[in-house]
Amino acid sequence: MRHRTVGVIVCAVGLVAGLAACNSADIGDSASSAAQTSSDVQATPIPGFPAEQPQSLSPATLSQGAEVSPDAVAAAWASVTRAGIEGQYATWGSVLDAQTGTVLLDAGANQGHTPASITKVLTAFTALNTLDPSSTLKTRVQLQGSDIYLSSDGDLLLGTGPSNSSEVNGRAGLVDLANETAKGLAEAGLSATTLYWQADPFVGSDYFSDWISQGAGEFEGHVGAMAIDAGRTGPGAYSFFADPEAQVAQVFANALYSAGIATTLGSVATAPEGAQKIAEVDSATVAEQVRWMLHHSDNTLADQYCRLSASAAGQETSYQGATATLATTLVNAGHPIDGLRLDDCSGLSSNDRIAPYTLARVIQSSVMGSGGTADLVRSLPWAGLDGTMARRMSNSAAWANAQAKTGSLSTVSSLAGIVSTSDGRLLVYVIGTENVPDDAGANTRPVLDKFVGALAAL
């Protein structure tokens, strides 16, 4: 729930300071909530959902390639350890055999470390196991008298133009919604209307204020009822509208005017009981939006999906309730949460802690799983090809082989994903650096990439 204000959150990044500051948002690849600790978790059942429809992603195929020895992985990891000693930063990692779950590397794997955006792997797991991956988020208009009411199931990727069936961002277009609304109003004999819109439906703050003091506040917008392009002030911008619902209402009102309807902006309001639905558009599926979130490392969408998951699970929809829902989902799935401590579900907070082994187990379960769980690992970007991995590992055996979620904060770099060895054995890896001096976390990426390449060459 927010205090309604006019303005934007602006990313002020100088040319010289830009690299270090913007690492917080993973862009080099791309009242406050209380922190959640593993000791606070109370496991509660996650409600069932309708049977999932088949997803477009193909099932995983596990090769019977030769098993990899822990000694071989340790030899490859030695270069990471050396780099950490020489650079005076910490290194950590976990490597598992994807087929058997055998631990091949334990380098601080059961201790909590600063994860950065690889936190989104757990967020995706939570969303795909709590929500129906084949469902969509609907944005609708209801009519009562001469007034119309705009509301949404939580779609932050609305488009300003017509609905775009080939894109996830903008799948549901406000121009199409406005044209359908204008038709409904004309059928009711109306050529003028007053537009009211939905308030932020969540509990507590819609923006974690500690990000600002941590120097990362410009890299995430506000969660809420609806937004255009995750609330950005323009395509690719690192500035966000402080009231994304009001911005949607303004753009929608303009589209209605273009459709021939004189529209007066009202205020935040809920549609009266019995109001008639006259128009509706659908987002991309939950699975598609989660994949988009992973590929673009979108912080706002990550926290939005944690809130939606908390709501579906019947939990409080605050930051604390959302992170508790994430932890409970892991517990219910049989995954360890030792060392887990989260301020958010995006990984933007430098206070976040996750044990690498927790992430490795989640990814391994996805490799061996089905339905929404299986979609997680196949939604990760490919090395050298797409998403935040598009410019990574292009000169190694990991190119077009490894998949990973990247993570970046000013003093942190991390990777979590899968890679096939030269013999076709699939390995899960979760690796990272932290406490890198001089805010040079991004400079340690080649060290991590080299290790994944070494795994691919085994």
XYZ file of C-alpha atoms in Angstrom:
458
model
C 0.000 0.000 0.000
C 1.443 3.360 -0.938
C 0.978 7.023 -0.183
C -0.045 8.466 -3.560
C 2.609 10.783 -4.910
C 3.548 12.305 -8.214
C 7.074 11.735 -9.445
C 9.603 9.157 -10.501
C 12.495 7.230 -9.024
C 15.478 8.320 -11.063
C 18.758 6.527 -11.736
C 21.428 9.233 -11.725
C 24.477 7.492 -13.103
C 27.552 9.424 -14.120
C 29.729 8.297 -16.983
C 32.646 7.552 -14.690
C 30.687 5.960 -11.841
C 28.205 4.203 -14.068
C 29.728 0.711 -14.140
C 30.047 0.251 -10.400
C 26.667 1.794 -9.584
C 24.662 -0.014 -12.218
C 26.094 -3.426 -11.332
C 23.356 -3.451 -8.716
C 20.743 -4.015 -11.379
C 22.651 -6.706 -13.266
C 22.754 -4.335 -16.238
C 26.365 -5.059 -16.901
C 25.028 -8.454 -18.017
C 21.859 -5.942 -17.651
C 8.159 1.693 6.427
C 10.756 -0.994 5.703
C 10.085 -4.686 5.683
C 11.705 -6.761 8.391
C 14.290 -9.307 7.261
C 13.238 -12.940 7.017
C 15.455 -15.528 8.636
C 15.370 -19.276 8.264
C 14.624 -19.712 11.961
C 11.423 -17.696 11.541
C 9.967 -19.927 8.853
C 6.733 -21.727 9.677
C 5.955 -24.222 6.942
C 2.348 -23.937 5.777
C 0.681 -25.902 2.985
C 0.605 -24.267 -0.437
C -2.892 -24.599 -1.956
C -3.431 -26.696 -5.063
C -4.153 -25.229 -8.485
C -5.790 -26.521 -11.665
C -3.781 -28.970 -13.739
C -1.123 -27.205 -15.772
C -1.342 -27.134 -19.533
C 1.681 -28.414 -21.479
C 4.362 -25.759 -21.758
C 6.215 -24.847 -24.924
C 9.622 -25.705 -23.510
C 10.912 -29.169 -24.339
C 11.657 -31.640 -21.521
C 15.214 -32.125 -20.312
C 17.258 -34.976 -21.689
C 19.947 -36.365 -19.384
C 22.922 -38.038 -21.001
C 24.526 -41.095 -19.493
C 27.946 -39.464 -19.907
C 30.782 -40.418 -17.602
C 30.430 -39.222 -14.036
C 32.713 -36.396 -12.962
C 34.982 -36.802 -9.940
C 35.086 -34.250 -7.103
C 38.852 -34.074 -7.599
C 38.425 -32.866 -11.179
C 36.018 -30.146 -10.071
C 38.329 -29.159 -7.199
C 41.212 -28.792 -9.650
C 39.109 -26.423 -11.773
C 38.020 -24.479 -8.674
C 41.608 -23.923 -7.596
C 41.938 -21.021 -10.042
C 38.910 -19.325 -8.460
C 40.412 -19.737 -5.003
C 43.718 -18.280 -6.183
C 42.002 -15.312 -7.792
C 40.132 -14.623 -4.552
C 43.313 -14.730 -2.487
C 45.158 -12.476 -4.907
C 42.231 -10.057 -5.222
C 41.422 -10.164 -1.496
C 37.806 -11.191 -1.930
C 35.722 -14.185 -0.849
C 34.734 -17.013 -3.183
C 32.023 -19.622 -2.723
C 30.454 -22.400 -4.713
C 28.446 -25.578 -5.000
C 28.540 -28.104 -7.848
C 26.233 -31.121 -8.088
C 25.783 -33.965 -10.528
C 22.380 -33.089 -11.994
C 21.343 -36.711 -12.360
C 22.397 -38.161 -9.014
C 22.632 -35.066 -6.811
C 26.166 -36.075 -5.780
C 28.097 -33.153 -4.285
C 31.148 -32.424 -6.448
C 32.167 -29.126 -4.837
C 31.444 -27.657 -1.416
C 33.149 -24.293 -1.050
C 31.158 -22.653 1.723
C 28.102 -24.198 0.080
C 26.026 -24.524 3.241
C 26.674 -21.007 4.505
C 24.678 -17.935 3.589
C 26.344 -15.626 1.038
C 25.233 -12.452 -0.736
C 23.466 -13.841 -3.816
C 22.516 -10.733 -5.846
C 20.143 -11.565 -8.706
C 20.533 -15.348 -8.577
C 17.925 -14.917 -5.829
C 15.485 -14.770 -8.742
C 15.971 -18.521 -9.263
C 14.195 -19.080 -5.935
C 11.595 -16.470 -6.836
C 10.861 -18.260 -10.108
C 10.663 -21.601 -8.298
C 8.178 -20.097 -5.846
C 5.993 -18.571 -8.558
C 5.980 -21.682 -10.751
C 5.050 -23.880 -7.785
C 2.511 -21.549 -6.174
C 0.743 -20.066 -9.210
C -0.647 -21.808 -12.291
C 2.127 -21.377 -14.900
C -0.369 -21.557 -17.768
C -2.648 -18.851 -16.357
C -2.629 -15.195 -17.415
C -3.021 -11.896 -15.574
C -6.174 -10.132 -16.730
C -6.672 -6.378 -16.927
C -10.303 -5.326 -17.168
C -12.725 -2.423 -17.321
C -16.077 -2.481 -15.512
C -18.995 -0.109 -16.053
C -21.329 1.277 -13.417
C -23.663 4.041 -14.588
C -21.442 6.336 -16.652
C -18.311 5.539 -14.627
C -15.668 2.977 -15.555
C -13.267 1.124 -13.258
C -9.846 -0.121 -14.390
C -8.284 -3.040 -12.505
C -5.780 -5.835 -13.030
C -4.622 -9.141 -11.563
C -1.153 -7.632 -11.229
C 0.173 -7.286 -14.790
C 3.267 -5.041 -14.693
C 4.023 -5.586 -18.380
C 1.102 -3.761 -19.960
C 1.793 -2.110 -23.304
C 0.873 1.405 -24.409
C -0.176 0.263 -27.897
C -2.196 -2.625 -29.324
C -1.730 -6.063 -27.744
C 1.441 -7.674 -29.098
C 1.060 -11.443 -29.342
C 4.748 -11.940 -30.190
C 6.120 -10.189 -27.089
C 5.846 -10.857 -23.368
C 6.255 -7.181 -22.457
C 3.200 -5.559 -23.988
C 1.209 -8.739 -24.658
C -1.785 -6.940 -23.138
C -2.136 -3.582 -24.890
C -4.010 -0.585 -23.520
C -5.077 0.528 -27.007
C -6.963 -2.736 -27.521
C -8.471 -2.414 -24.051
C -9.526 1.161 -24.823
C -11.074 0.222 -28.187
C -13.071 -2.603 -26.600
C -14.122 -0.252 -23.790
C -15.217 2.420 -26.279
C -17.333 -0.173 -28.044
C -18.969 -1.180 -24.758
C -19.636 2.423 -23.819
C -21.153 3.143 -27.227
C -23.458 0.159 -26.815
C -24.543 1.695 -23.493
C -25.205 5.018 -25.237
C -22.257 6.786 -23.625
C -19.692 9.061 -25.275
C -18.172 10.400 -22.041
C -17.039 8.737 -18.839
C -15.118 9.183 -15.611
C -12.255 6.730 -15.098
C -11.389 5.267 -11.696
C -8.542 2.829 -11.113
C -7.402 0.166 -8.702
C -5.108 0.902 -5.762
C -2.002 -1.062 -4.873
C -3.522 -4.312 -3.516
C -0.598 -5.383 -1.347
C 0.097 -4.942 2.362
C 2.878 -2.703 3.619
C 5.398 -0.737 1.597
C 5.467 -1.161 -2.186
C 9.151 -0.195 -2.258
C 11.947 -1.348 0.046
C 13.503 1.903 1.243
C 16.750 0.312 2.494
C 17.792 -0.126 -1.148
C 18.399 3.628 -1.237
C 20.884 3.622 1.646
C 22.562 0.602 0.056
C 23.103 2.542 -3.170
C 20.764 0.375 -5.233
C 17.453 2.208 -4.942
C 17.321 3.275 -8.581
C 17.243 -0.262 -9.930
C 13.722 -1.275 -8.943
C 10.284 0.250 -9.202
C 7.080 -0.246 -7.226
C 5.056 -3.425 -6.955
C 1.318 -2.922 -7.318
C -1.901 -3.550 -9.188
C -0.576 -2.812 -12.691
C 2.139 -0.996 -14.609
C 3.486 -0.330 -18.083
C 6.914 -1.884 -18.753
C 7.369 -2.643 -15.025
C 6.776 1.032 -14.220
C 9.690 2.467 -16.226
C 9.475 6.057 -17.401
C 10.636 5.007 -20.868
C 12.006 1.995 -22.771
C 15.164 0.733 -21.101
C 15.084 3.516 -18.501
C 16.435 3.105 -14.998
C 13.836 5.456 -13.616
C 10.375 4.462 -12.458
C 7.013 6.108 -11.859
C 6.277 6.383 -8.155
C 2.585 5.646 -8.837
C 2.455 3.130 -11.703
C -1.315 2.578 -11.439
C -2.001 6.291 -11.942
C 0.330 6.264 -14.940
C -1.581 3.342 -16.467
C -4.844 5.221 -15.895
C -3.477 8.319 -17.635
C -2.272 6.355 -20.680
C -5.555 4.450 -20.819
C -7.538 7.704 -20.618
C -5.549 9.064 -23.557
C -6.268 5.898 -25.535
C -9.980 6.239 -24.757
C -9.921 9.843 -25.978
C -8.329 8.649 -29.229
C -11.129 6.081 -29.487
C -13.730 8.855 -29.293
C -14.574 8.803 -25.588
C -14.309 12.015 -23.573
C -12.637 10.809 -20.385
C -12.277 12.525 -17.024
C -9.697 11.114 -14.624
C -11.260 10.288 -11.285
C -9.211 8.705 -8.508
C -8.366 5.396 -6.872
C -11.544 3.379 -6.329
C -12.847 -0.169 -6.335
C -15.577 -1.165 -8.762
C -18.974 -1.375 -7.034
C -20.526 -4.792 -6.634
C -22.506 -5.634 -9.739
C -20.448 -3.441 -12.086
C -20.521 -4.854 -15.629
C -17.301 -6.001 -17.262
C -17.116 -4.462 -20.738
C -13.492 -5.048 -21.755
C -10.553 -7.274 -20.875
C -7.046 -8.116 -22.088
C -4.710 -10.950 -21.082
C -1.035 -10.909 -20.269
C 1.443 -13.516 -21.425
C 1.265 -16.631 -19.259
C 2.792 -16.694 -15.803
C 5.489 -19.064 -17.129
C 6.329 -16.642 -19.947
C 6.509 -13.643 -17.619
C 8.720 -15.560 -15.182
C 11.045 -16.506 -18.042
C 11.117 -12.835 -19.136
C 11.953 -11.845 -15.575
C 14.891 -14.273 -15.520
C 16.218 -13.234 -18.925
C 16.010 -9.512 -18.216
C 16.843 -9.846 -14.515
C 13.902 -7.553 -13.826
C 13.891 -6.667 -10.138
C 10.393 -5.194 -9.974
C 8.810 -8.195 -11.669
C 10.639 -10.540 -9.298
C 9.215 -8.866 -6.209
C 5.804 -8.620 -7.887
C 5.696 -12.365 -8.437
C 6.692 -13.005 -4.830
C 3.761 -10.817 -3.719
C 1.386 -12.620 -6.097
C 2.644 -15.948 -4.752
C 2.088 -14.808 -1.168
C -1.460 -13.776 -2.055
C -2.179 -17.127 -3.715
C -0.783 -18.958 -0.689
C -3.000 -16.969 1.685
C -0.024 -15.223 3.290
C 0.542 -11.559 4.074
C 1.491 -9.704 0.903
C 4.196 -7.511 2.457
C 7.919 -7.926 1.731
C 8.180 -10.050 4.872
C 5.170 -12.139 3.882
C 6.507 -12.604 0.357
C 9.955 -13.761 1.478
C 8.325 -16.051 4.045
C 6.208 -17.572 1.258
C 9.402 -18.201 -0.730
C 11.010 -19.922 2.249
C 7.888 -21.985 2.966
C 7.715 -23.099 -0.672
C 11.289 -24.364 -0.417
C 10.577 -26.180 2.845
C 7.440 -27.811 1.431
C 9.444 -28.998 -1.579
C 12.047 -30.586 0.694
C 14.835 -28.092 0.058
C 17.214 -26.850 2.784
C 17.000 -23.225 3.880
C 19.991 -23.048 6.218
C 21.463 -19.555 6.083
C 18.478 -18.100 4.205
C 17.804 -14.447 5.021
C 15.955 -12.210 2.570
C 14.838 -8.585 2.536
C 13.385 -9.003 -0.942
C 12.853 -11.527 -3.738
C 14.939 -9.718 -6.350
C 18.356 -10.010 -4.710
C 18.784 -6.244 -4.790
C 19.367 -5.926 -1.053
C 22.964 -6.389 0.058
C 21.550 -7.896 3.271
C 20.175 -10.940 1.414
C 21.837 -14.281 2.175
C 21.374 -17.677 0.490
C 23.442 -20.852 0.837
C 24.730 -21.989 -2.591
C 23.639 -25.554 -1.839
C 20.014 -24.381 -1.491
C 20.092 -22.914 -4.987
C 21.892 -25.962 -6.380
C 19.266 -28.306 -4.953
C 16.455 -26.211 -6.421
C 18.054 -26.216 -9.872
C 18.760 -29.945 -9.686
C 15.133 -30.618 -8.762
C 14.089 -28.602 -11.802
C 16.327 -30.677 -14.071
C 14.712 -33.851 -12.760
C 11.203 -32.392 -12.430
C 8.160 -31.854 -14.613
C 5.557 -29.158 -15.298
C 6.254 -25.723 -13.893
C 9.235 -26.940 -11.860
C 10.924 -28.223 -15.022
C 10.267 -24.932 -16.799
C 12.570 -23.149 -14.341
C 15.883 -24.509 -15.576
C 14.876 -24.317 -19.227
C 13.968 -20.665 -18.714
C 17.542 -19.684 -17.823
C 19.524 -17.644 -20.400
C 22.078 -19.425 -22.618
C 25.765 -18.508 -22.549
C 26.720 -16.277 -25.445
C 23.198 -16.254 -26.868
C 20.517 -14.429 -24.904
C 19.382 -12.582 -21.824
C 22.020 -11.398 -19.350
C 24.284 -14.222 -20.597
C 24.428 -12.892 -24.169
C 27.996 -11.605 -23.785
C 29.320 -14.251 -21.428
C 31.533 -17.316 -22.077
C 31.714 -16.754 -25.835
C 35.260 -18.141 -26.110
C 34.945 -21.370 -24.151
C 33.325 -24.793 -24.223
C 30.469 -23.260 -22.215
C 29.259 -21.186 -25.203
C 25.738 -22.267 -26.252
C 26.084 -24.987 -23.635
C 25.831 -23.432 -20.188
C 22.662 -21.810 -18.909
C 22.680 -19.460 -15.946
C 21.043 -16.736 -13.968
C 23.542 -13.967 -13.416
C 23.925 -11.854 -10.309
C 25.675 -8.527 -9.801
C 26.015 -6.026 -6.987
C 28.853 -3.571 -6.605
C 30.944 -6.020 -4.538
C 29.343 -9.268 -5.726
C 29.245 -11.417 -8.854
C 27.391 -14.717 -9.057
C 26.121 -17.419 -11.416
C 23.613 -20.251 -10.939
C 22.794 -22.760 -13.651
C 23.720 -25.912 -15.557
C 26.423 -27.024 -17.999
C 27.232 -30.232 -19.893
C 30.708 -31.742 -19.773
C 32.516 -32.841 -22.944
C 31.126 -36.312 -22.335
C 27.562 -35.052 -21.935
C 27.247 -35.223 -18.153
C 25.012 -32.442 -16.844
C 26.301 -30.510 -13.834
C 24.599 -27.903 -11.632
C 26.735 -24.999 -10.440
C 26.126 -22.075 -8.072
C 29.214 -19.905 -7.704
C 30.112 -16.409 -6.633
C 32.466 -13.773 -5.339
C 31.726 -11.244 -2.615
C 33.387 -8.471 -0.650
C 35.326 -7.477 -3.757
C 37.391 -4.353 -3.013
C 36.720 -1.034 -4.719
C 33.176 -2.022 -5.778
C 34.766 -4.113 -8.540
C 32.478 -7.138 -8.403
C 31.930 -6.987 -12.165
C 35.665 -7.439 -12.717
C 35.477 -10.934 -11.217
C 33.017 -12.247 -13.811
C 35.782 -13.674 -16.034
C 36.998 -15.763 -13.074
C 33.569 -17.360 -12.717
C 33.117 -17.758 -16.470
C 36.483 -19.506 -16.729
C 35.413 -22.018 -14.092
C 32.170 -22.840 -15.930
C 34.198 -23.236 -19.109
C 36.494 -25.635 -17.270
C 33.480 -27.698 -16.170
C 32.282 -27.808 -19.773
C 35.693 -29.093 -20.864
C 35.801 -31.968 -18.345
